[in-house]
Amino acid sequence: MEAQGHSLANLFKQLGLDNTEQAIQGFIKKNTPLSSKVELHKANFWSASQSSFLQQSKDDDADWAEIVDQLDAMLRRPNVES
């Protein structure tokens, strides 16, 4: 089994998204804040396969779960302009 320690960039790559720092920040800015009423994997910006991966990561408490939680928290923060 692969050692734990996935990064946000690795998660974005796993999801088939651009995983540069600029792209990640743009994605978060575009999709923040995610309503507390919406489970992360049910957000309307995921494809079916991305949603399935996110749900399975959480349901199985997979080694991706910690970084998925981090992304979830980042998407729920109010979008504050610098």
Tab-separated table of C-alpha atoms in Angstrom:
chain	number	residue	atom	x	y	z
A	1	MET	CA	0.000	0.000	0.000
A	2	GLU	CA	1.199	3.494	-0.789
A	3	ALA	CA	2.397	5.570	2.131
A	4	GLN	CA	0.011	8.216	3.412
A	5	GLY	CA	0.873	11.828	2.782
A	6	HIS	CA	-1.048	12.912	-0.275
A	7	SER	CA	-0.922	16.576	-1.158
A	8	LEU	CA	-3.638	18.845	-2.490
A	9	ALA	CA	-1.790	18.889	-5.821
A	10	ASN	CA	-1.837	15.075	-5.902
A	11	LEU	CA	-5.578	15.071	-5.162
A	12	PHE	CA	-6.258	17.445	-8.035
A	13	LYS	CA	-4.128	15.257	-10.308
A	14	GLN	CA	-6.058	12.160	-9.142
A	15	LEU	CA	-9.306	13.978	-9.957
A	16	GLY	CA	-8.021	14.797	-13.453
A	17	LEU	CA	-7.788	18.521	-12.754
A	18	ASP	CA	-4.974	20.982	-13.360
A	19	ASN	CA	-2.831	20.637	-10.269
A	20	THR	CA	-0.703	23.761	-10.455
A	21	GLU	CA	-0.889	26.044	-7.421
A	22	GLN	CA	-2.519	28.763	-9.543
A	23	ALA	CA	-5.160	26.375	-10.907
A	24	ILE	CA	-5.944	24.976	-7.456
A	25	GLN	CA	-6.381	28.464	-5.987
A	26	GLY	CA	-8.552	29.442	-8.978
A	27	PHE	CA	-10.748	26.368	-8.507
A	28	ILE	CA	-11.187	27.104	-4.814
A	29	LYS	CA	-11.926	30.776	-5.443
A	30	LYS	CA	-14.470	29.895	-8.143
A	31	ASN	CA	-16.308	27.329	-6.014
A	32	THR	CA	-16.198	28.972	-2.583
A	33	PRO	CA	-18.164	29.061	-0.394
A	34	LEU	CA	-19.749	25.633	-0.694
A	35	SER	CA	-22.998	25.498	1.250
A	36	SER	CA	-22.918	23.549	4.493
A	37	LYS	CA	-26.069	21.803	3.224
A	38	VAL	CA	-24.155	20.185	0.338
A	39	GLU	CA	-21.888	17.208	0.910
A	40	LEU	CA	-18.552	17.710	-0.854
A	41	HIS	CA	-19.023	14.818	-3.264
A	42	LYS	CA	-22.494	16.096	-4.217
A	43	ALA	CA	-21.303	19.549	-5.295
A	44	ASN	CA	-22.410	20.364	-8.827
A	45	PHE	CA	-18.894	21.057	-10.107
A	46	TRP	CA	-17.715	17.413	-9.949
A	47	SER	CA	-18.054	14.855	-12.711
A	48	ALA	CA	-19.620	11.507	-11.786
A	49	SER	CA	-16.220	9.830	-11.498
A	50	GLN	CA	-14.772	12.661	-9.377
A	51	SER	CA	-17.790	12.543	-7.083
A	52	SER	CA	-17.475	8.773	-6.751
A	53	PHE	CA	-13.774	9.020	-5.884
A	54	LEU	CA	-14.406	11.674	-3.219
A	55	GLN	CA	-17.273	9.729	-1.668
A	56	GLN	CA	-15.346	6.464	-1.668
A	57	SER	CA	-12.304	8.156	-0.126
A	58	LYS	CA	-14.431	9.315	2.785
A	59	ASP	CA	-16.600	6.207	3.132
A	60	ASP	CA	-13.598	3.882	3.175
A	61	ASP	CA	-11.521	6.248	5.321
A	62	ALA	CA	-8.922	5.806	2.601
A	63	ASP	CA	-5.499	7.376	2.775
A	64	TRP	CA	-6.957	10.195	0.641
A	65	ALA	CA	-9.537	11.062	3.326
A	66	GLU	CA	-7.378	13.603	5.164
A	67	ILE	CA	-6.610	15.679	2.074
A	68	VAL	CA	-10.257	15.388	0.908
A	69	ASP	CA	-11.246	16.830	4.308
A	70	GLN	CA	-8.745	19.642	3.785
A	71	LEU	CA	-10.251	20.475	0.381
A	72	ASP	CA	-13.736	20.344	1.895
A	73	ALA	CA	-12.734	22.853	4.580
A	74	MET	CA	-11.093	25.140	2.031
A	75	LEU	CA	-14.243	25.181	-0.122
A	76	ARG	CA	-16.472	26.081	2.820
A	77	ARG	CA	-14.566	29.174	3.911
A	78	PRO	CA	-16.051	32.470	2.826
A	79	ASN	CA	-14.399	33.779	-0.312
A	80	VAL	CA	-12.573	36.871	0.920
A	81	GLU	CA	-10.693	39.039	-1.540
A	82	SER	CA	-7.168	39.947	-0.493
